[in-house]
Tab-separated table of C-alpha atoms in Angstrom:
chain	number	residue	atom	x	y	z
T	423	MET	CA	-8.238	-108.276	107.759
T	424	LEU	CA	-11.616	-109.773	106.948
T	425	GLU	CA	-12.462	-113.046	108.665
T	426	GLU	CA	-13.081	-114.552	105.243
T	427	VAL	CA	-9.517	-113.696	104.238
T	428	GLU	CA	-8.089	-115.147	107.449
T	429	ASN	CA	-9.938	-118.394	106.726
T	430	TRP	CA	-8.676	-118.310	103.148
T	431	LEU	CA	-5.090	-117.929	104.354
T	432	SER	CA	-5.387	-121.089	106.401
T	433	ARG	CA	-6.968	-123.062	103.529
T	434	ARG	CA	-5.268	-121.721	100.429
T	435	SER	CA	-1.720	-120.731	101.441
T	436	TRP	CA	0.860	-123.490	101.214
T	437	SER	CA	4.578	-124.157	101.036
T	438	VAL	CA	6.255	-125.902	98.129
T	439	THR	CA	7.314	-128.590	100.614
T	440	ASP	CA	3.662	-129.523	101.212
T	441	ARG	CA	3.547	-131.340	97.881
T	442	PRO	CA	6.553	-133.515	96.985
T	443	ARG	CA	7.179	-133.739	93.259
T	444	SER	CA	6.464	-137.468	93.337
T	445	ARG	CA	2.928	-136.655	94.496
T	446	LEU	CA	2.524	-134.124	91.703
T	447	VAL	CA	3.694	-136.606	89.081
T	448	THR	CA	1.221	-139.191	90.387
T	449	ALA	CA	-1.616	-136.671	90.247
T	450	LYS	CA	-0.617	-135.575	86.769
T	451	ARG	CA	-0.493	-139.144	85.507
T	452	ALA	CA	-3.945	-139.870	86.942
T	453	SER	CA	-5.554	-136.764	85.449
T	454	GLY	CA	-3.772	-136.644	82.087
T	455	THR	CA	-3.271	-132.902	82.590
T	456	ARG	CA	-0.760	-131.125	80.354
T	457	VAL	CA	1.379	-128.301	81.752
T	458	SER	CA	2.890	-125.458	79.718
T	459	VAL	CA	5.507	-123.030	81.044
T	460	VAL	CA	5.843	-119.625	79.378
T	461	LEU	CA	8.786	-117.258	79.837
T	462	PRO	CA	8.115	-113.737	78.496
T	463	ALA	CA	11.534	-112.356	77.607
T	464	LEU	CA	13.022	-109.024	76.564
T	465	ASP	CA	16.825	-108.719	76.611
T	466	GLU	CA	17.362	-111.431	79.211
T	467	GLN	CA	20.364	-113.257	77.717
T	468	GLU	CA	22.110	-113.347	81.108
T	469	THR	CA	19.410	-115.348	82.891
T	470	VAL	CA	17.015	-117.045	80.459
T	471	GLY	CA	19.369	-119.919	79.614
T	472	GLN	CA	19.795	-121.038	83.206
T	473	ILE	CA	16.038	-120.932	83.842
T	474	VAL	CA	15.347	-123.041	80.749
T	475	THR	CA	18.084	-125.510	81.684
T	476	VAL	CA	16.765	-126.017	85.227
T	477	ILE	CA	13.193	-126.582	84.036
T	478	ARG	CA	14.250	-129.035	81.349
T	479	GLU	CA	16.610	-131.018	83.581
T	480	GLU	CA	14.416	-131.190	86.684
T	481	LEU	CA	10.844	-131.068	85.402
T	482	MET	CA	10.777	-132.366	81.824
T	483	ARG	CA	12.563	-135.700	82.158
T	484	GLY	CA	11.271	-139.121	83.140
T	485	PRO	CA	8.297	-141.172	81.955
T	486	VAL	CA	5.811	-138.641	83.362
T	487	PRO	CA	7.361	-135.167	83.138
T	488	LEU	CA	5.799	-132.501	85.312
T	489	VAL	CA	6.176	-129.947	82.479
T	490	ASP	CA	5.156	-130.928	78.945
T	491	GLU	CA	5.937	-127.708	77.091
T	492	LEU	CA	8.409	-124.863	77.613
T	493	VAL	CA	8.034	-121.758	75.445
T	494	VAL	CA	10.054	-118.547	75.516
T	495	VAL	CA	8.172	-115.686	73.877
T	496	ASP	CA	10.675	-113.048	72.761
T	497	SER	CA	9.143	-109.595	72.633
T	498	GLY	CA	11.815	-107.936	70.501
T	499	SER	CA	15.133	-108.522	72.238
T	500	THR	CA	18.187	-106.760	70.833
T	501	ASP	CA	20.623	-109.125	72.564
T	502	ARG	CA	21.042	-112.918	72.243
T	503	THR	CA	18.004	-113.854	74.338
T	504	ALA	CA	16.415	-115.953	71.592
T	505	GLU	CA	19.640	-117.791	70.718
T	506	VAL	CA	20.490	-118.520	74.348
T	507	ALA	CA	16.990	-119.802	75.108
T	508	ALA	CA	16.939	-122.032	72.025
T	509	ALA	CA	20.400	-123.410	72.770
T	510	ALA	CA	19.218	-124.330	76.283
T	511	GLY	CA	16.340	-126.300	74.784
T	512	ALA	CA	13.309	-124.008	74.819
T	513	ARG	CA	10.960	-123.469	71.930
T	514	VAL	CA	11.359	-119.805	71.076
T	515	VAL	CA	8.550	-117.846	69.441
T	516	HIS	CA	8.706	-114.180	68.534
T	517	ARG	CA	5.790	-112.100	69.757
T	518	ASP	CA	5.175	-110.572	66.309
T	519	SER	CA	4.768	-113.989	64.671
T	520	ILE	CA	1.742	-114.767	66.854
T	521	LEU	CA	-1.582	-113.515	65.529
T	522	PRO	CA	0.131	-111.334	62.870
T	523	ARG	CA	-3.152	-109.769	61.681
T	524	LEU	CA	-3.238	-107.857	64.977
T	525	PRO	CA	-0.171	-105.583	65.317
T	526	ALA	CA	1.553	-106.138	68.633
T	527	VAL	CA	1.947	-103.373	71.179
T	528	PRO	CA	4.818	-103.175	73.679
T	529	GLY	CA	4.199	-104.708	77.070
T	530	LYS	CA	4.471	-107.856	79.150
T	531	GLY	CA	0.724	-108.465	79.218
T	532	GLU	CA	0.647	-108.459	75.428
T	533	VAL	CA	3.211	-111.283	75.388
T	534	LEU	CA	1.352	-113.360	77.969
T	535	TRP	CA	-1.941	-112.971	76.097
T	536	ARG	CA	-0.405	-114.036	72.788
T	537	SER	CA	1.353	-116.990	74.426
T	538	LEU	CA	-2.016	-118.700	74.862
T	539	LEU	CA	-2.143	-119.103	71.088
T	540	VAL	CA	1.173	-120.998	70.911
T	541	THR	CA	0.806	-123.257	73.944
T	542	SER	CA	-1.421	-126.252	74.519
T	543	GLY	CA	-1.306	-127.071	78.240
T	544	ASP	CA	-4.411	-127.397	80.370
T	545	ILE	CA	-2.381	-125.511	82.989
T	546	VAL	CA	-0.315	-122.501	81.929
T	547	CYS	CA	2.509	-121.349	84.182
T	548	PHE	CA	4.124	-117.929	83.698
T	549	VAL	CA	7.694	-117.309	84.924
T	550	ASP	CA	9.692	-114.088	84.528
T	551	ALA	CA	12.905	-114.518	82.532
T	552	ASP	CA	15.101	-112.266	84.707
T	553	LEU	CA	15.277	-114.549	87.760
T	554	ARG	CA	18.710	-115.363	89.168
T	555	GLU	CA	19.602	-118.507	91.126
T	556	PHE	CA	16.421	-120.009	89.716
T	557	SER	CA	14.868	-123.033	91.417
T	558	ALA	CA	12.456	-125.490	89.825
T	559	ASP	CA	10.383	-125.048	92.996
T	560	PHE	CA	8.995	-121.875	91.421
T	561	VAL	CA	7.210	-124.001	88.829
T	562	ALA	CA	6.480	-127.113	90.885
T	563	GLY	CA	5.155	-125.007	93.742
T	564	ILE	CA	2.528	-123.067	91.812
T	565	VAL	CA	1.519	-125.946	89.560
T	566	GLY	CA	1.051	-128.255	92.544
T	567	PRO	CA	-2.331	-127.028	93.829
T	568	LEU	CA	-3.741	-127.070	90.296
T	569	LEU	CA	-2.844	-130.756	89.985
T	570	THR	CA	-4.059	-131.816	93.431
T	571	GLU	CA	-6.937	-129.473	94.301
T	572	PRO	CA	-9.757	-129.548	91.718
T	573	GLU	CA	-11.363	-126.394	93.125
T	574	VAL	CA	-8.226	-124.251	92.697
T	575	GLN	CA	-7.929	-122.372	89.403
T	576	PHE	CA	-5.301	-119.645	89.917
T	577	VAL	CA	-2.093	-119.830	91.988
T	578	LYS	CA	0.445	-117.098	92.773
T	579	ALA	CA	3.970	-117.654	94.071
T	580	MET	CA	5.021	-115.911	97.274
T	581	TYR	CA	8.621	-115.435	98.379
T	582	ASP	CA	11.181	-113.194	100.034
T	583	ARG	CA	12.648	-110.468	97.808
T	584	PRO	CA	16.110	-109.358	98.976
T	585	LEU	CA	16.847	-105.895	97.625
T	586	GLY	CA	20.594	-106.300	97.132
T	587	PRO	CA	23.078	-109.133	96.459
T	588	GLY	CA	24.113	-109.284	100.109
T	589	ALA	CA	20.659	-108.941	101.609
T	590	GLY	CA	19.192	-111.917	103.347
T	591	PRO	CA	15.556	-112.994	103.114
T	592	GLY	CA	13.367	-111.290	105.648
T	593	GLY	CA	16.288	-109.564	107.347
T	594	ALA	CA	18.169	-106.294	106.980
T	595	GLY	CA	17.856	-105.147	103.417
T	596	GLY	CA	15.023	-107.583	102.797
T	597	GLU	CA	12.309	-106.206	100.533
T	598	GLN	CA	9.059	-107.862	101.462
T	599	GLY	CA	6.825	-107.497	98.461
T	600	GLY	CA	8.590	-104.946	96.303
T	601	ARG	CA	8.386	-101.174	96.234
T	602	VAL	CA	5.473	-100.853	93.803
T	603	THR	CA	3.600	-103.575	95.654
T	604	GLU	CA	3.895	-101.851	99.014
T	605	LEU	CA	3.337	-98.292	97.796
T	606	MET	CA	0.676	-98.860	95.140
T	607	ALA	CA	-0.777	-102.344	94.701
T	608	ARG	CA	-1.254	-103.392	98.312
T	609	PRO	CA	-3.049	-100.180	99.353
T	610	LEU	CA	-5.311	-100.428	96.297
T	611	LEU	CA	-6.191	-104.050	96.989
T	612	ASN	CA	-6.790	-103.493	100.704
T	613	MET	CA	-9.066	-100.512	100.070
T	614	HIS	CA	-10.965	-101.662	97.006
T	615	TRP	CA	-10.622	-105.471	96.882
T	616	PRO	CA	-10.117	-106.452	100.521
T	617	LEU	CA	-10.725	-110.110	99.693
T	618	LEU	CA	-7.310	-110.047	97.966
T	619	ALA	CA	-5.502	-108.570	100.989
T	620	GLY	CA	-4.067	-111.992	101.856
T	621	PHE	CA	-1.827	-112.214	98.792
T	622	VAL	CA	1.818	-111.763	99.776
T	623	GLN	CA	3.042	-111.032	96.245
T	624	PRO	CA	0.066	-109.748	94.222
T	625	LEU	CA	2.326	-108.350	91.487
T	626	GLY	CA	4.701	-111.313	91.295
T	627	GLY	CA	5.417	-112.596	87.801
T	628	GLU	CA	5.280	-116.267	88.738
T	629	TYR	CA	1.781	-117.700	88.679
T	630	ALA	CA	-0.164	-120.554	87.104
T	631	ALA	CA	-3.777	-120.967	86.085
T	632	ARG	CA	-6.104	-123.305	84.311
T	633	ARG	CA	-6.390	-122.458	80.637
T	634	SER	CA	-10.168	-122.595	80.966
T	635	LEU	CA	-9.943	-119.575	83.287
T	636	LEU	CA	-7.339	-117.641	81.293
T	637	GLU	CA	-9.537	-117.951	78.204
T	638	ARG	CA	-12.173	-115.865	79.995
T	639	LEU	CA	-9.992	-113.023	81.274
T	640	PRO	CA	-8.971	-109.761	79.573
T	641	PHE	CA	-5.215	-109.056	79.634
T	642	PRO	CA	-3.899	-105.534	80.265
T	643	VAL	CA	-1.092	-105.209	77.745
T	644	GLY	CA	1.516	-103.721	80.086
T	645	TYR	CA	2.643	-103.700	83.704
T	646	GLY	CA	-0.921	-103.847	84.986
T	647	VAL	CA	-1.385	-107.435	83.822
T	648	GLU	CA	-0.694	-109.078	87.192
T	649	LEU	CA	-3.113	-106.912	89.143
T	650	GLY	CA	-5.721	-107.108	86.386
T	651	LEU	CA	-5.654	-110.903	86.175
T	652	LEU	CA	-5.823	-111.267	89.955
T	653	VAL	CA	-8.807	-108.926	90.334
T	654	ASP	CA	-10.649	-110.407	87.360
T	655	ALA	CA	-9.974	-113.969	88.536
T	656	LEU	CA	-11.536	-113.066	91.896
T	657	HIS	CA	-14.668	-111.747	90.201
T	658	THR	CA	-14.824	-114.677	87.786
T	659	VAL	CA	-14.276	-117.710	90.033
T	660	GLY	CA	-14.269	-116.397	93.620
T	661	LEU	CA	-11.672	-116.247	96.382
T	662	ASP	CA	-11.692	-119.954	97.241
T	663	ALA	CA	-10.496	-120.789	93.713
T	664	LEU	CA	-7.379	-118.668	94.252
T	665	ALA	CA	-4.282	-119.771	96.156
T	666	GLN	CA	-0.638	-118.969	96.870
T	667	VAL	CA	2.466	-121.064	97.521
T	668	ASP	CA	5.701	-120.128	99.320
T	669	VAL	CA	8.600	-121.015	97.011
T	670	GLY	CA	11.479	-119.461	98.968
T	671	VAL	CA	13.555	-116.536	97.720
T	672	ARG	CA	13.272	-114.577	94.473
T	673	ARG	CA	16.332	-112.762	93.149
T	674	HIS	CA	16.114	-110.696	90.003
T	675	ARG	CA	17.200	-107.511	88.296
T	676	HIS	CA	15.755	-104.433	90.015
T	677	GLN	CA	14.514	-101.419	88.080
T	678	ASP	CA	15.292	-97.799	88.808
T	679	GLY	CA	12.879	-95.382	90.451
T	680	ARG	CA	11.575	-93.816	87.255
T	681	ALA	CA	10.775	-97.200	85.737
T	682	LEU	CA	8.942	-98.103	88.933
T	683	GLY	CA	6.973	-94.864	88.650
T	684	ARG	CA	5.778	-95.852	85.194
T	685	MET	CA	4.899	-99.295	86.495
T	686	ALA	CA	2.884	-97.786	89.337
T	687	ALA	CA	1.007	-95.525	86.918
T	688	ALA	CA	0.041	-98.505	84.750
T	689	ILE	CA	-1.135	-100.434	87.792
T	690	TYR	CA	-3.214	-97.511	89.009
T	691	ARG	CA	-4.764	-97.203	85.572
T	692	THR	CA	-5.613	-100.927	85.572
T	693	ALA	CA	-7.259	-100.570	88.959
T	694	GLN	CA	-9.143	-97.463	87.830
T	695	LEU	CA	-10.657	-99.281	84.868
T	696	ARG	CA	-11.827	-102.087	87.084
T	697	LEU	CA	-13.298	-99.732	89.634
T	698	ALA	CA	-15.302	-97.640	87.249
T	699	ARG	CA	-14.690	-98.721	83.650
T	700	GLY	CA	-14.719	-94.974	83.191
T	701	HIS	CA	-13.019	-92.518	80.862
T	702	LEU	CA	-9.310	-91.939	81.361
T	703	LEU	CA	-8.763	-88.199	81.581
T	704	ARG	CA	-4.991	-88.222	81.129
T	705	PRO	CA	-3.259	-91.546	80.517
T	706	GLU	CA	0.222	-90.014	80.775
T	707	LEU	CA	2.899	-89.712	83.452
T	708	THR	CA	5.426	-86.878	83.608
T	709	GLN	CA	8.704	-87.486	85.438
T	710	PHE	CA	11.829	-85.361	85.792
T	711	GLU	CA	15.497	-85.897	84.987
T	712	ARG	CA	18.344	-83.490	85.611
T	713	GLY	CA	19.772	-82.186	82.337
T	714	ASP	CA	22.021	-79.377	81.140
T	715	ARG	CA	19.350	-76.803	81.979
T	716	GLY	CA	18.238	-78.237	85.307
T	717	PHE	CA	15.331	-80.601	85.787
T	718	GLU	CA	13.738	-81.508	82.487
T	719	PRO	CA	10.308	-83.138	82.132
T	720	ARG	CA	9.904	-86.496	80.429
T	721	THR	CA	6.363	-87.579	79.637
T	722	TYR	CA	5.446	-91.236	79.074
T	723	GLN	CA	2.237	-92.766	77.830
T	724	VAL	CA	0.555	-95.051	80.347
T	725	ASP	CA	-0.687	-98.334	78.899
T	726	THR	CA	-4.310	-97.766	77.961
T	727	GLU	CA	-5.132	-100.901	76.031
T	728	GLU	CA	-6.341	-104.328	77.044
T	729	ARG	CA	-6.672	-107.475	74.997
T	730	PRO	CA	-10.076	-109.180	75.205
T	731	PRO	CA	-10.485	-112.725	76.541
T	732	ILE	CA	-8.575	-115.018	74.181
T	733	GLY	CA	-11.581	-117.329	73.951
T	734	GLY	CA	-13.288	-114.778	71.713
T	735	ILE	CA	-10.461	-114.600	69.160
T	736	ALA	CA	-11.355	-116.429	65.930
T	737	GLU	CA	-7.882	-117.894	65.437
T	738	TYR	CA	-7.889	-119.304	68.963
T	739	ALA	CA	-11.338	-120.829	68.509
T	740	ALA	CA	-10.275	-122.343	65.187
T	741	ARG	CA	-7.202	-123.864	66.798
T	742	ARG	CA	-9.316	-125.488	69.505
T	743	VAL	CA	-11.620	-127.010	66.892
T	744	ALA	CA	-8.657	-128.305	64.874
């Protein structure tokens, strides 16, 4: 590991316990900073309600709430995700109702990009909607450095990821980082962006950033959004403006191997664009499933689109003026 990264780890890696919520509220009151939390959601009726409830009860009450705005952006759920989220107290916005002149494409990054148009916080915090046993520390932890450290602009959560229900953090069955992280993202970062080698969870879906930074970054529309934002944030504001916070244990729904393969392909494509900005020869991935006639190929398109920095969108600029 580079000496610069070792120094960064000592300066910019914290635990959620390093900043009590009372300190965060004091800092927020002094600065007048507004905080928005966004949950991108697709068929998450089993978990989204509990996440919304915890955030509202623990972080949105009192004379100086830590969170000012909680928005669930539904990207086309076929279950009761929207109803459950609204009943729990979130403002629910459908992806297709945001910037309707520009047809939406499937993908998590698309939802995050559009969420900037329907939120107002100076700090925007993204949280996946499939988390189980959710703790408000996930939000308080990653928002904390942005409220107390003026130089910090982008904060990722880090945590243990037990693979199964009975697996303990860091022990047998513990999954430190995730399969796509360890097999795809971490090797790419270590080889091509070694300054980012200190991030424990580079692909984690829980992170917060200053709006002023997010306005300047392109958003890959699909699974590559986390890697893309991290790499582009490094090039835009430098390593010392990035940080990470240990928030404990993350439990969520795991995807099957084929889905992870498609995720890895999208991440590789995102990295490829940033390495060369070159022509994609074949943005497709073929996988195999056993069928009636043996193994049958299934070919999937790899996300090949990115949304430009939101600051250049006319509707966003008009909203800021208004």
